[in-house]
mmCIF file of C-alpha atoms in Angstrom:
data_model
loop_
_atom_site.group_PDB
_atom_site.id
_atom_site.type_symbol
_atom_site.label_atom_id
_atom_site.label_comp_id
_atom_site.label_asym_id
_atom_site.label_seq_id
_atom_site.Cartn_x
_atom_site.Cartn_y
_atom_site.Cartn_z
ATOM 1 C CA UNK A 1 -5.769 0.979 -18.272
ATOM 2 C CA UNK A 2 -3.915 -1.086 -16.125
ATOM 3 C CA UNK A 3 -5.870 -3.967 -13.925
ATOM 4 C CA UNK A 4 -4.644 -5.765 -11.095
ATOM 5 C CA UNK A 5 -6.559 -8.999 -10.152
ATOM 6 C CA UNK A 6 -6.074 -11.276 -7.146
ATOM 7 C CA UNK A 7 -6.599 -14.545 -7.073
ATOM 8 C CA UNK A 8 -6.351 -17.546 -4.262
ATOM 9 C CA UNK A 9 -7.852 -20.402 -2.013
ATOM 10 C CA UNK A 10 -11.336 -18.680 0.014
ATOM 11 C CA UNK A 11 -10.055 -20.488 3.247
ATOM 12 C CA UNK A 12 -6.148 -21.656 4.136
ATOM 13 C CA UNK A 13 -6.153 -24.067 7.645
ATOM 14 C CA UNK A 14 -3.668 -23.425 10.277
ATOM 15 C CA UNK A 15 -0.182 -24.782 9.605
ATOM 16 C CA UNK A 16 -0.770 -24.789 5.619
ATOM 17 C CA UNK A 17 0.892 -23.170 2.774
ATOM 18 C CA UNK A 18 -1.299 -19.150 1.608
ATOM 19 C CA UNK A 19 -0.968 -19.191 -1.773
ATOM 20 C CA UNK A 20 -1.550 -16.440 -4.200
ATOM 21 C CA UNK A 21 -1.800 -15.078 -7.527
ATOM 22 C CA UNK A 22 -2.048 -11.397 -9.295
ATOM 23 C CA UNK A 23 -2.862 -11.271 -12.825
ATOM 24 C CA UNK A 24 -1.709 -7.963 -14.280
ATOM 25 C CA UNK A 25 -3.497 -6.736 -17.473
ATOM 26 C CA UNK A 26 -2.952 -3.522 -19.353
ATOM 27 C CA UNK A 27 0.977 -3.454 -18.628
ATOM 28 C CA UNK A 28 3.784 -5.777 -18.882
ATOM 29 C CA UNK A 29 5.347 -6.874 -15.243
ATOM 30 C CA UNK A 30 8.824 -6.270 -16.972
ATOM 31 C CA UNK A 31 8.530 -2.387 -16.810
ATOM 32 C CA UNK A 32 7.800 -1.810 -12.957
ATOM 33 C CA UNK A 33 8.211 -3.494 -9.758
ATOM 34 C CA UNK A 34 5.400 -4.950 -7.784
ATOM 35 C CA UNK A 35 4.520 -5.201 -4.186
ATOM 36 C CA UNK A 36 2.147 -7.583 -1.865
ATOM 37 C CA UNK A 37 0.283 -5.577 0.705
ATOM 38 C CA UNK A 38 -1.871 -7.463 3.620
ATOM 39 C CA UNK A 39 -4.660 -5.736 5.365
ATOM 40 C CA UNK A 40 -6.510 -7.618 8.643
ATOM 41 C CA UNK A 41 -9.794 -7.222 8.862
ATOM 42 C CA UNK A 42 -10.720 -3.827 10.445
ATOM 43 C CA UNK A 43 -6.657 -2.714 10.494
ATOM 44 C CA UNK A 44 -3.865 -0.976 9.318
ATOM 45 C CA UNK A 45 -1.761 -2.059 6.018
ATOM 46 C CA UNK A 46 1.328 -3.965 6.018
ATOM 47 C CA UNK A 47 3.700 -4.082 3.829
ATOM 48 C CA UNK A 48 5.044 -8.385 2.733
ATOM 49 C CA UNK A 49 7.310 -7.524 -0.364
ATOM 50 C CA UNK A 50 8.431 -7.057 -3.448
ATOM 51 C CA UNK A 51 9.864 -8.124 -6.581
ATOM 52 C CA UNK A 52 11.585 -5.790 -8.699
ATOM 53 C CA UNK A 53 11.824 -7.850 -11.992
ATOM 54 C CA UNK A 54 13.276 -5.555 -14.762
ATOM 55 C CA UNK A 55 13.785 -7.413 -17.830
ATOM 56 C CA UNK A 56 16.062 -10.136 -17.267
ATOM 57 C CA UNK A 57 17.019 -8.907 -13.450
ATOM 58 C CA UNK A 58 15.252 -9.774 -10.611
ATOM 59 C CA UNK A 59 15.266 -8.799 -7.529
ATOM 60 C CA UNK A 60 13.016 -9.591 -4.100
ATOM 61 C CA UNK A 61 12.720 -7.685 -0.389
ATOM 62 C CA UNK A 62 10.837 -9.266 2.050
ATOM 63 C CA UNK A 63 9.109 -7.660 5.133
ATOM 64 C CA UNK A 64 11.983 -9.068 7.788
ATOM 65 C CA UNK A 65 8.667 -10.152 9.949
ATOM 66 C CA UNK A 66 7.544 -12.898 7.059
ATOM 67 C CA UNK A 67 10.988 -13.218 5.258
ATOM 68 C CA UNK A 68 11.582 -16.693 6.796
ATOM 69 C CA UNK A 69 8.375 -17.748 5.303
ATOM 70 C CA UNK A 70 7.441 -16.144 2.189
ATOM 71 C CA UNK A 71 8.502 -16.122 -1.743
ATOM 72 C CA UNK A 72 6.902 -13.852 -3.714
ATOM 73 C CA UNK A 73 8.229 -14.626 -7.807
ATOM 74 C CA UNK A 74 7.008 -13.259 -11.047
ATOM 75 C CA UNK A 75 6.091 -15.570 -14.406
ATOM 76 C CA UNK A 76 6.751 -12.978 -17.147
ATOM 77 C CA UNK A 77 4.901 -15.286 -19.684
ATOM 78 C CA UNK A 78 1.780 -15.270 -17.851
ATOM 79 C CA UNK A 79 1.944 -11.379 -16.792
ATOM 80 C CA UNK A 80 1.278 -12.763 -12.964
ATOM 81 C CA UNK A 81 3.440 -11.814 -9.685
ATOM 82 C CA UNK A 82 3.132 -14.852 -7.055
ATOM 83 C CA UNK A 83 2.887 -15.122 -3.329
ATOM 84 C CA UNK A 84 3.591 -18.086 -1.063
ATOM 85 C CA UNK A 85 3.461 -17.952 2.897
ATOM 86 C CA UNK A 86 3.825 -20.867 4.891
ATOM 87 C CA UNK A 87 3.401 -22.047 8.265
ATOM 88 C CA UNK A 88 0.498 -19.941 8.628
ATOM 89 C CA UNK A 89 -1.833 -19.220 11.820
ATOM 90 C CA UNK A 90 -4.419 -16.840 12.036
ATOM 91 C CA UNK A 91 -2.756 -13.797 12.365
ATOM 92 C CA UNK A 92 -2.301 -14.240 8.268
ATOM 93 C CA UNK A 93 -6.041 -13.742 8.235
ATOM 94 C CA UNK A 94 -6.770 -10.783 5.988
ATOM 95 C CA UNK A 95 -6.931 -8.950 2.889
ATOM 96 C CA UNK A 96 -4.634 -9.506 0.349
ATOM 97 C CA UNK A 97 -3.187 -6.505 -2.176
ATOM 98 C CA UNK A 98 -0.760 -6.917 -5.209
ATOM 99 C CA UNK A 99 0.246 -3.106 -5.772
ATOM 100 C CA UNK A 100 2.387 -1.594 -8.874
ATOM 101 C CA UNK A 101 5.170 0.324 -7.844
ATOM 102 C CA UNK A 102 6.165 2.969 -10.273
ATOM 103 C CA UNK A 103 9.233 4.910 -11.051
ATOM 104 C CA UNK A 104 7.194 7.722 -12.655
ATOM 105 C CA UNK A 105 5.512 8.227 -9.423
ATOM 106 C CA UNK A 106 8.516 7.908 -6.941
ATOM 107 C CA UNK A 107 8.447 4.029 -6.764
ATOM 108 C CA UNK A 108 4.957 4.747 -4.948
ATOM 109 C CA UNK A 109 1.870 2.451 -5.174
ATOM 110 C CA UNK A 110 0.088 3.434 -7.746
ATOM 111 C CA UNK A 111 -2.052 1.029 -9.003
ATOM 112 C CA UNK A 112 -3.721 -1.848 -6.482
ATOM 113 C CA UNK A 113 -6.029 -5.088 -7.311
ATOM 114 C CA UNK A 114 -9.153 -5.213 -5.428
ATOM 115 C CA UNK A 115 -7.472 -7.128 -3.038
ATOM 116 C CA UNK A 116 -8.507 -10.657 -1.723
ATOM 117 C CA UNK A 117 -9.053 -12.142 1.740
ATOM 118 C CA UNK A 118 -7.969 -15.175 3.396
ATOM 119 C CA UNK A 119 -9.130 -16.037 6.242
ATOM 120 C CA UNK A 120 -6.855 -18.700 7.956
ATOM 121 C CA UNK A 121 -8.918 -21.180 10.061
ATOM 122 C CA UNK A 122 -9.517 -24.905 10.496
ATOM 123 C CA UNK J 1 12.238 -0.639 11.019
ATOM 124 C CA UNK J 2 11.491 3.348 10.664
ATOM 125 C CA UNK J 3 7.937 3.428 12.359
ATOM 126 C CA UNK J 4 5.358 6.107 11.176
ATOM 127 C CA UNK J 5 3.029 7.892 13.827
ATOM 128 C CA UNK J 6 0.024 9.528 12.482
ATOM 129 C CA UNK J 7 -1.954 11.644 14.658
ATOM 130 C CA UNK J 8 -4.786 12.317 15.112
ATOM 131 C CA UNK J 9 -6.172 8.957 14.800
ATOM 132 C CA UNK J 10 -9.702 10.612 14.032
ATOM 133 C CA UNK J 11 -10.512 13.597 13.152
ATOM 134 C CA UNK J 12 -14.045 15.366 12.793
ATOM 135 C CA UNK J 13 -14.708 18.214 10.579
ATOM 136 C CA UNK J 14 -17.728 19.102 8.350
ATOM 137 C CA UNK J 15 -17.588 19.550 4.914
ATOM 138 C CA UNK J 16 -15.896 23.157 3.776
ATOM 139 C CA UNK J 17 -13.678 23.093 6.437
ATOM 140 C CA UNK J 18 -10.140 22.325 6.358
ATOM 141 C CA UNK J 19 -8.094 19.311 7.168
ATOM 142 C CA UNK J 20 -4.565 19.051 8.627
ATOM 143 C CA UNK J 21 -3.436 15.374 8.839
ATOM 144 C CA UNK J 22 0.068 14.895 10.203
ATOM 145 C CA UNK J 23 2.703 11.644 10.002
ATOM 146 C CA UNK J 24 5.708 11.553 11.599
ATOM 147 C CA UNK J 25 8.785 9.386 11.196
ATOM 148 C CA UNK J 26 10.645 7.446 13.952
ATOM 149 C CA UNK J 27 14.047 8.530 11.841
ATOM 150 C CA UNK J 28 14.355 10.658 8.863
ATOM 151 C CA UNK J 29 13.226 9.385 5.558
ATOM 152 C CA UNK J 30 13.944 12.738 3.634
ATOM 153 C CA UNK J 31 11.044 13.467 1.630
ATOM 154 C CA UNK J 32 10.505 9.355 0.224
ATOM 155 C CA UNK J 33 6.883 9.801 2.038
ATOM 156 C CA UNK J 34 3.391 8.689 0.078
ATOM 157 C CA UNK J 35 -0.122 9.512 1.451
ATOM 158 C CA UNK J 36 -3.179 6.791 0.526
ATOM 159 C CA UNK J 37 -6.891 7.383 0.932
ATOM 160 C CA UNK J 38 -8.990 4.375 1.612
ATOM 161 C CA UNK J 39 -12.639 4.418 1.443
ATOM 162 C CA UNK J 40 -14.581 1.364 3.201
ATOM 163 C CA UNK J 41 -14.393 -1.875 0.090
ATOM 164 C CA UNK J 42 -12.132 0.065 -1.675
ATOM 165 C CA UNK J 43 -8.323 -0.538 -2.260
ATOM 166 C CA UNK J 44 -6.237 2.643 -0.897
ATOM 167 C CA UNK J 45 -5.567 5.218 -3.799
ATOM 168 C CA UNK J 46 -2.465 7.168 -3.788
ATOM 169 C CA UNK J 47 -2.844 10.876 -2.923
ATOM 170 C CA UNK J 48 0.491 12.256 -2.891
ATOM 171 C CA UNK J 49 3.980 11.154 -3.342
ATOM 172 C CA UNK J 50 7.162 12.040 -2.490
ATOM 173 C CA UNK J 51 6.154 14.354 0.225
ATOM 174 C CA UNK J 52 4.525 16.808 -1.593
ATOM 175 C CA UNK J 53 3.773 15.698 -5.121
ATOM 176 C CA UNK J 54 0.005 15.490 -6.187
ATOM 177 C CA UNK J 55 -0.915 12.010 -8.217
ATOM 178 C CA UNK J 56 -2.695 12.144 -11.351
ATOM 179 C CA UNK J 57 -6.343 12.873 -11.010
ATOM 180 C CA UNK J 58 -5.573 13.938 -7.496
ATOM 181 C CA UNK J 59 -7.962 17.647 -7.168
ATOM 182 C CA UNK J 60 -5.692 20.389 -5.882
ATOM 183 C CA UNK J 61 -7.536 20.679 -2.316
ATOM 184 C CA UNK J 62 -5.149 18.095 -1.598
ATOM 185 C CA UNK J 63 -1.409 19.367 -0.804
ATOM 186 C CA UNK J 64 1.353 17.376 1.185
ATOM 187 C CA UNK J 65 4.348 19.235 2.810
ATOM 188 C CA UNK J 66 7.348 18.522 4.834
ATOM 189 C CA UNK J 67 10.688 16.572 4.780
ATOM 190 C CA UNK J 68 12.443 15.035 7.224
ATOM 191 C CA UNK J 69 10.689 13.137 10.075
ATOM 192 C CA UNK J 70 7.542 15.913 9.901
ATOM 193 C CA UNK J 71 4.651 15.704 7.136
ATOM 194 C CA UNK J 72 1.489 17.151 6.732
ATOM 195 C CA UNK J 73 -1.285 16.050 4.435
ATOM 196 C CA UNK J 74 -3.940 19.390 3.827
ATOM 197 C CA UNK J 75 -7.481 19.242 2.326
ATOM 198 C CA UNK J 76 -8.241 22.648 1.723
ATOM 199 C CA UNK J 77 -11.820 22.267 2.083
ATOM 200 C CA UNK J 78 -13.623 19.173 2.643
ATOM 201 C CA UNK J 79 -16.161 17.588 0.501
ATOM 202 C CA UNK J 80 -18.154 14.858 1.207
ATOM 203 C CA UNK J 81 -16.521 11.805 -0.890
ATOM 204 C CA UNK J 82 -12.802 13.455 1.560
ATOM 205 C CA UNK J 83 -14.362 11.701 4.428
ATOM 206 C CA UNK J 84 -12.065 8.624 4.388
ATOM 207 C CA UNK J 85 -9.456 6.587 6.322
ATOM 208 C CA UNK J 86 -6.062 8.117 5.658
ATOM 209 C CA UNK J 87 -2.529 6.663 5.455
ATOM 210 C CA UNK J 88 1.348 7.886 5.027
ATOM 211 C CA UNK J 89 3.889 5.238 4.089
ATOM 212 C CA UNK J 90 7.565 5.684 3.612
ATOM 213 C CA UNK J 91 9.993 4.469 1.214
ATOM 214 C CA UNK J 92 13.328 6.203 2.743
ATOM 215 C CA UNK J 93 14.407 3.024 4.540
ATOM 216 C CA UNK J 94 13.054 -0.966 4.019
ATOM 217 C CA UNK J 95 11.333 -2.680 5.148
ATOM 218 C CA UNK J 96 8.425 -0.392 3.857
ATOM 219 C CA UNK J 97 6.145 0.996 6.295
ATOM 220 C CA UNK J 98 2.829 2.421 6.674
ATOM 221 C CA UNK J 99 1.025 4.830 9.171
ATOM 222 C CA UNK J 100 -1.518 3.388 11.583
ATOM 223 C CA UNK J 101 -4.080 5.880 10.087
ATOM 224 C CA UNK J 102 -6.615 8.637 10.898
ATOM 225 C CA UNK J 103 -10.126 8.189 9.994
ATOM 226 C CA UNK J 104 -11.365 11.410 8.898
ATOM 227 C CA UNK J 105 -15.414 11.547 9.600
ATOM 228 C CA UNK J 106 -18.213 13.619 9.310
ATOM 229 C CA UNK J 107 -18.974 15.937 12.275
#
């Protein structure tokens, strides 16, 4: 079964660097692509990006909103997709998703972590 | 940016009634159209894909249909665990985009 777990700071200040981690178990990153997905408290989703890391290509989309501010990477040897936005305010305050995006199901999410928040304040 | 309007933005049935949910696309996205449930503390689960295409474990009261810019998510007859926040989300065009929602509650 495949698990998705999220992992960051509990609180990022204003002006500082969000920075965080999703530990895939159960699959290997190589055979799918993977998205981040944000969530603010008590609103819609929003898509950030994704990396579509097949093998030895690799390949990342950014949300043109965050582009100028965000990396998202993949470290095959530790099965973990990465997220990095900086400059942030509080309108970065919410819930964090890594999501598996899967050719058998029409490059849908299919699989999601728990999710984690952030809440940006000083 | 292909925006996704999803109406109504809450709807109130009882349980054994039916549910018509409906999204639709500021530009056509053919039929590259997903639809999530999200329960409150829960991560959204993916319903249907590609317009019409139940996901595993999905039960058959749930159906999709449409193509184009118009889709419609059906639960045939609602049970209590249906009563949920629901969104559609398109992968015709990026960036990716996502439905503002309709929360579907108990009446």
């Amino acid at each position: 079964q495949v698990q998705l777990q999220e992992s960051g700071p509990g609180l990022v200040k204003p002006s500082e660097t969000l920075s965080l981690s999703c530990t895939v178990s159960g699959d290997s990153i190589r055979d799918y692509y993977w998205s981040w997905i944000r969530q603010p408290p008590g609103k819609g989703l929003e898509w950030i990006g994704e990396i579509q890391k097949i093998q030895k290509s690799e390949n990342t989309i950014y949300s043109p909103s965050l582009k100028s501010r965000l990396t998202i990477s993949a470290d095959t040897s530790k099965n973990q997709i990465s997220l990095k936005l900086n400059s942030v305010t509080a309108a970065d305050t919410a819930v964090y998703y890594c999501a598996r995006v899967s050719r058998a199901t029409g490059w849908y999410f299919d699989y999601w972590g728990q999710g984690t928040l952030v809440p940006v304040s000083s | 940016e292909i925006v996704l309007t999803q109406s109504p933005a809450t709807l109130s049935l009882s349980p054994g009634e039916r549910a018509t949910l409906s999204c639709r696309a500021s530009q056509s996205v053919g039929t590259a159209l997903a639809w999530y449930q999200q329960k409150p503390g829960q991560s959204p689960r993916l319903l249907i894909s590609d317009a019409s295409n139940r996901a595993a474990g999905i039960p058959a009261r749930f159906s999709g249909s449409g193509s184009g810019t118009d889709f419609t998510l059906t639960i045939s007859s609602l049970e209590p665990e249906d009563f949920a926040v629901y969104y559609c989300q398109q992968r015709g065009n990026w960036p990716l985009t996502f439905g503002q929602a309709t929360r579907l509650e108990i009446k």
